[in-house]
mmCIF file of C-alpha atoms in Angstrom:
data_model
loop_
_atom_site.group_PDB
_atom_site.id
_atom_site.type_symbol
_atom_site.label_atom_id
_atom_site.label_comp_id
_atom_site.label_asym_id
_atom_site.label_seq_id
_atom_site.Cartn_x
_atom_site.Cartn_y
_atom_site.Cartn_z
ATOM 1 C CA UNK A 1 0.000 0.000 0.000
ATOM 2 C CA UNK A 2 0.805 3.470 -0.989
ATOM 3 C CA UNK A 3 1.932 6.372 1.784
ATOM 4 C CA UNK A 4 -0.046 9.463 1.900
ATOM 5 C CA UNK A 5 2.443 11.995 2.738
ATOM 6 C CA UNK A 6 1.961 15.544 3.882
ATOM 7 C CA UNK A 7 4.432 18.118 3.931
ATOM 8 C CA UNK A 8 4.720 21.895 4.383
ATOM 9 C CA UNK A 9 6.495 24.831 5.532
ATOM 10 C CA UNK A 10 5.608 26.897 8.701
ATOM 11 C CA UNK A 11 6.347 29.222 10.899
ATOM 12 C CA UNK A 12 6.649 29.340 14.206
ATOM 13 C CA UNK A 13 3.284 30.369 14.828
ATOM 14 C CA UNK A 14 1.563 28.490 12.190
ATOM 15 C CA UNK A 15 1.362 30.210 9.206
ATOM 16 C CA UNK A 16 1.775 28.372 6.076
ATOM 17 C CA UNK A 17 0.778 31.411 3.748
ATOM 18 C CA UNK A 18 3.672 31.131 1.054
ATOM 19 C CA UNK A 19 3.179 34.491 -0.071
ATOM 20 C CA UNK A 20 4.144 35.767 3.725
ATOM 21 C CA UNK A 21 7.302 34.140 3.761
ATOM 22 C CA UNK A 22 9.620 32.656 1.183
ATOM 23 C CA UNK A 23 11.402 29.106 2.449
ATOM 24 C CA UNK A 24 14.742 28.969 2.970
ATOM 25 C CA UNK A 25 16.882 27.889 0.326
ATOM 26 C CA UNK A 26 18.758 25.141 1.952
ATOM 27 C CA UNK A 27 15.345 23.551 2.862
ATOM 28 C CA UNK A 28 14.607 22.679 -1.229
ATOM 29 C CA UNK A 29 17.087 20.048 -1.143
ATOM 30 C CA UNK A 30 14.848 18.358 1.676
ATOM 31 C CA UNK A 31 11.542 18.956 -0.184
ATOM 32 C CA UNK A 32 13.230 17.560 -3.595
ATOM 33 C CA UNK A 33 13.700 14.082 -1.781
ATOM 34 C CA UNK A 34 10.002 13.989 -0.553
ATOM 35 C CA UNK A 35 8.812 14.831 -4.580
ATOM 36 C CA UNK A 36 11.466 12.066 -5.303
ATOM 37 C CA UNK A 37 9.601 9.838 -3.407
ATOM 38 C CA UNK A 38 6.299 10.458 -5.194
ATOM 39 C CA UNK A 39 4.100 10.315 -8.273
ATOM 40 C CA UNK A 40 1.733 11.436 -7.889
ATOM 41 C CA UNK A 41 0.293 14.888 -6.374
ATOM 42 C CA UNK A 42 -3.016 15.894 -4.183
ATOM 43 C CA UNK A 43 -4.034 19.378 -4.384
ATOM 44 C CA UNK A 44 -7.036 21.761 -3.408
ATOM 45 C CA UNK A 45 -7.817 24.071 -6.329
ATOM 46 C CA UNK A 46 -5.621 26.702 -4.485
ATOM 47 C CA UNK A 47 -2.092 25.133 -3.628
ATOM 48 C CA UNK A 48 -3.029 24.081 -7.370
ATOM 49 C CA UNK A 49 -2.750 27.095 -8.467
ATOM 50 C CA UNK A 50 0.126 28.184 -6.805
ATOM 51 C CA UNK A 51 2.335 24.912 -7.823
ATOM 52 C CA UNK A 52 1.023 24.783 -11.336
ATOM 53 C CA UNK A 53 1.822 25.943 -14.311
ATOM 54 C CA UNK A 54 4.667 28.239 -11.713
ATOM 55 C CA UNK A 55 7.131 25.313 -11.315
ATOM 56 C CA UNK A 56 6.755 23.704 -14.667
ATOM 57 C CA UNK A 57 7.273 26.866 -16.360
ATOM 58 C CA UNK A 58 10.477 26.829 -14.230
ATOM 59 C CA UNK A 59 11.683 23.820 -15.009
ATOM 60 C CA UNK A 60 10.841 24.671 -18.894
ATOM 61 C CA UNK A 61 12.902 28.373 -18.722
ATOM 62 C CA UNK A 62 15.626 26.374 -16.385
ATOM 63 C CA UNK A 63 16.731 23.569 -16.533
ATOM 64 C CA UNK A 64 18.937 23.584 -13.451
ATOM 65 C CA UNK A 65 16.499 24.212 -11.068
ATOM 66 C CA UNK A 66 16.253 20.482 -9.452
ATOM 67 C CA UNK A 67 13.544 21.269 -7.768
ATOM 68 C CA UNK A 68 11.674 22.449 -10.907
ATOM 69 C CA UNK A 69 12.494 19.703 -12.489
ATOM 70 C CA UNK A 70 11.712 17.113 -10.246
ATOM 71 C CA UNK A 71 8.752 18.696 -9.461
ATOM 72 C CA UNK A 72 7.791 18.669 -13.082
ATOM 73 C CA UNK A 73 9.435 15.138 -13.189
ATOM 74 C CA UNK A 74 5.942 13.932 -11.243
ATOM 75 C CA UNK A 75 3.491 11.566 -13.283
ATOM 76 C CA UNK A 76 -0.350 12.380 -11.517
ATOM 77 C CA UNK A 77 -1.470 15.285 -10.079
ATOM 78 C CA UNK A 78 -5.454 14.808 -8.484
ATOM 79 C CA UNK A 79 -7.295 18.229 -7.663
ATOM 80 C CA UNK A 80 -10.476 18.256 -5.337
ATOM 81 C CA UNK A 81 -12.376 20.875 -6.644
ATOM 82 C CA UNK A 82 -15.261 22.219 -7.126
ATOM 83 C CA UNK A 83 -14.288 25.393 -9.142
ATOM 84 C CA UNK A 84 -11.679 24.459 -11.340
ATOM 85 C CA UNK A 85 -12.677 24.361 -14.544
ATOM 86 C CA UNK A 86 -9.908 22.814 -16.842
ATOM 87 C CA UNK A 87 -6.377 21.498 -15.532
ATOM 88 C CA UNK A 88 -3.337 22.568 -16.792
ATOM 89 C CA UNK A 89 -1.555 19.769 -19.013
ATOM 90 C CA UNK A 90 -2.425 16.212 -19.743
ATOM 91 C CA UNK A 91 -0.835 15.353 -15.904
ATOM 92 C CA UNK A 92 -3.730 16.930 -14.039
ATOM 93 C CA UNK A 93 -6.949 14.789 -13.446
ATOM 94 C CA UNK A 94 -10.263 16.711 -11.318
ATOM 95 C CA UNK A 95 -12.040 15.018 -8.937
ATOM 96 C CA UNK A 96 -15.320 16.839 -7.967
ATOM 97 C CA UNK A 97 -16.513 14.101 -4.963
ATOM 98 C CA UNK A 98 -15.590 11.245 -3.311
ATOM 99 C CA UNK A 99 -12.487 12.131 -1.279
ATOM 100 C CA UNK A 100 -12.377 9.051 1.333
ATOM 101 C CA UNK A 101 -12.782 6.815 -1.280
ATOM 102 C CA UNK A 102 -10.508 8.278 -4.050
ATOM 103 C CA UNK A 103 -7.682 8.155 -1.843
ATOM 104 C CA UNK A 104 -8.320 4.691 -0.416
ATOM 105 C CA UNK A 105 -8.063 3.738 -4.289
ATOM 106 C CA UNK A 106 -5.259 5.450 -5.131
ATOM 107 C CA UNK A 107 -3.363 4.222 -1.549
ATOM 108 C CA UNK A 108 -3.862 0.563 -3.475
ATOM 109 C CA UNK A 109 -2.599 1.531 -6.662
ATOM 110 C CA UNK A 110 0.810 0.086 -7.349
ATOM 111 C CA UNK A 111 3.901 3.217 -7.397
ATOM 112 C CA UNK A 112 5.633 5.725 -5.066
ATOM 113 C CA UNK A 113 4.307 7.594 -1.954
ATOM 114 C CA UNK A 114 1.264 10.403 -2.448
ATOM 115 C CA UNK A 115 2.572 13.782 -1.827
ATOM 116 C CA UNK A 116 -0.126 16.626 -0.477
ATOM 117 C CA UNK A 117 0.263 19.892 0.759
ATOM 118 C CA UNK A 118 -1.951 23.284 1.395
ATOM 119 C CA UNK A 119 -4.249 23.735 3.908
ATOM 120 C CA UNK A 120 -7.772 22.852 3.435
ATOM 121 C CA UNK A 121 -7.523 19.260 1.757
ATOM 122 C CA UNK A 122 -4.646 17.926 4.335
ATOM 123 C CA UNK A 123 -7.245 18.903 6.913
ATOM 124 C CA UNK A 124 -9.519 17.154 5.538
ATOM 125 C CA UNK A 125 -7.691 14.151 5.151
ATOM 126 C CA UNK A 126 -6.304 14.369 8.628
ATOM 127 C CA UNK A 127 -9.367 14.613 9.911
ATOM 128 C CA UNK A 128 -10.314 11.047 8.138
ATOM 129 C CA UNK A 129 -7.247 9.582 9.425
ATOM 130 C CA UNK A 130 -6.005 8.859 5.731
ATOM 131 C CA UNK A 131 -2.140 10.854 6.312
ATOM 132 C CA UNK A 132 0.317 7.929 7.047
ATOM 133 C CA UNK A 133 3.162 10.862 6.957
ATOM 134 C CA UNK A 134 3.989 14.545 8.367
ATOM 135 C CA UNK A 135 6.345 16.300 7.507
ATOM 136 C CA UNK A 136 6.924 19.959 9.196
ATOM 137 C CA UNK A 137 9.475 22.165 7.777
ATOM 138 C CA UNK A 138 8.957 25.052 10.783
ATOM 139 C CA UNK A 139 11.231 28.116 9.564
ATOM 140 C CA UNK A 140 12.077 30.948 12.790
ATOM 141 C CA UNK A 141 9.985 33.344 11.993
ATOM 142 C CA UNK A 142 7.022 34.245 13.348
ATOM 143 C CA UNK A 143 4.719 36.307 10.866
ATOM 144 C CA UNK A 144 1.349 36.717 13.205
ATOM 145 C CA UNK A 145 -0.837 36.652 10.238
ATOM 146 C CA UNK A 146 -2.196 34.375 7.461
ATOM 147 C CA UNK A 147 -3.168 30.988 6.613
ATOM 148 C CA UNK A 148 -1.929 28.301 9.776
ATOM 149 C CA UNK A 149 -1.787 25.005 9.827
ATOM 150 C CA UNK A 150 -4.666 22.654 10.487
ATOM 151 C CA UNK A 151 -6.903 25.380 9.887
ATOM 152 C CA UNK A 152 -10.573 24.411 10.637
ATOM 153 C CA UNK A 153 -9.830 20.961 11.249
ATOM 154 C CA UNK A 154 -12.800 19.023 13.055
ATOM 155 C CA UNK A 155 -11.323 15.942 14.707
ATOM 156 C CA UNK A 156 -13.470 13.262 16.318
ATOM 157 C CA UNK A 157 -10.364 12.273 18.496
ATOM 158 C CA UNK A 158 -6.590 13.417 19.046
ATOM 159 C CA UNK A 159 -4.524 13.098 16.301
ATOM 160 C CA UNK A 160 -1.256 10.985 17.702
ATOM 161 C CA UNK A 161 1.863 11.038 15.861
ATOM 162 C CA UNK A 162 5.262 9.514 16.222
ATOM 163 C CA UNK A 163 8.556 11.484 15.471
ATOM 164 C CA UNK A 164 10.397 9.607 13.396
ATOM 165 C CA UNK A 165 13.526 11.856 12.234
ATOM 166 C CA UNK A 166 14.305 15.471 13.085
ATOM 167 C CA UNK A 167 16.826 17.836 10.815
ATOM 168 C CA UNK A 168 18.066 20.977 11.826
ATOM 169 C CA UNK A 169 19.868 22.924 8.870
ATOM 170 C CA UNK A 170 22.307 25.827 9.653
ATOM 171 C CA UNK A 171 19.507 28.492 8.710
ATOM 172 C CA UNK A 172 17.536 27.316 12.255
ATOM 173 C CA UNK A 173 15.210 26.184 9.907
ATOM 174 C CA UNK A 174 13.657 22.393 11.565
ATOM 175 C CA UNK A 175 12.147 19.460 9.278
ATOM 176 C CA UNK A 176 10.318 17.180 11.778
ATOM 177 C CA UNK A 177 9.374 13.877 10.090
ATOM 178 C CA UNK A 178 6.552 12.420 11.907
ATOM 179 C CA UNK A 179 4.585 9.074 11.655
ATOM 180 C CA UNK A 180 1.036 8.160 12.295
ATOM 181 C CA UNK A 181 0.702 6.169 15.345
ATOM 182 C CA UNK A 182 -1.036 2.827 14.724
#
């Protein structure tokens, strides 16, 4: 069975609003690996929009940008919307209902890890106990505004997770890897 993976960037206090805080450079290398790891790609309509067409028009205009590439490297990319109208590319598939069971499908699908990020459809997943993997890239800033993490999630019960690794790169920056408990 396939891994559902989530992974983000935060702050300190939470936000995960990308355009109140750029990521720290060394911390790509880190985020390359997890893309590595994947084919395919869960989106809301909105981290959608930010990912696509910006980093395949990046890895188009250059070449050496690994993430870029890798990035664009990725075979599936599955957006729950309601709103979007037509993907970009032939890679992009729409999915208008159906969450539980689309992932439970695609977690028995033969290939790599699922990779998912944003906001509003980790929640959601989180919230159906469907993420096997967290990963927290928490940056030392605090910005006091924006998006945050787990916003609006409705649990029935505690979500418990495991630490499995922890990274600290010379920025301050932290990536804490952290497992679903069973």
């Amino acid at each position: 069975m396939r891994n559902l993976v989530y992974a983000i960037n935060t702050t300190l206090d939470g936000c995960v609003d990308h355009t109140k805080f750029t990521p720290a450079e060394e911390t790509m290398e880190y985020i390359t690996q997890l893309i590595r790891d994947a084919d395919t790609f869960l989106y809301g309509r909105k981290t959608y929009e930010l990912m696509v067409p910006y980093w395949p028009d990046v890895a188009k205009s250059d070449p050496g940008d690994e993430f870029a590439r890798v990035f664009d490297a990725v075979d599936n990319i599955i957006v729950f919307s309601q709103s979007l109208d037509s993907p970009e590319g032939e890679k992009t598939k729409i999915v208008r209902t159906g969450l539980y069971d689309e992932i439970l499908k695609l977690k028995q699908e033969q290939g790599k890890n699922i990779l998912t990020g944003g906001v509003t459809i980790p929640s959601q997943l989180a919230e159906l106990g469907l993420i096997d993997e967290y990963h927290f890239v928490v940056h030392p800033i605090v910005i006091g505004e924006g998006r945050r993490l787990f916003e609006g999630i409705n649990l029935q019960e505690k979500l418990q997770l495991k630490l499995v690794e922890s990274k600290t790169f010379h920025s301050g920056v932290v990536a804490l890897h952290y497992s679903r408990c069973a």
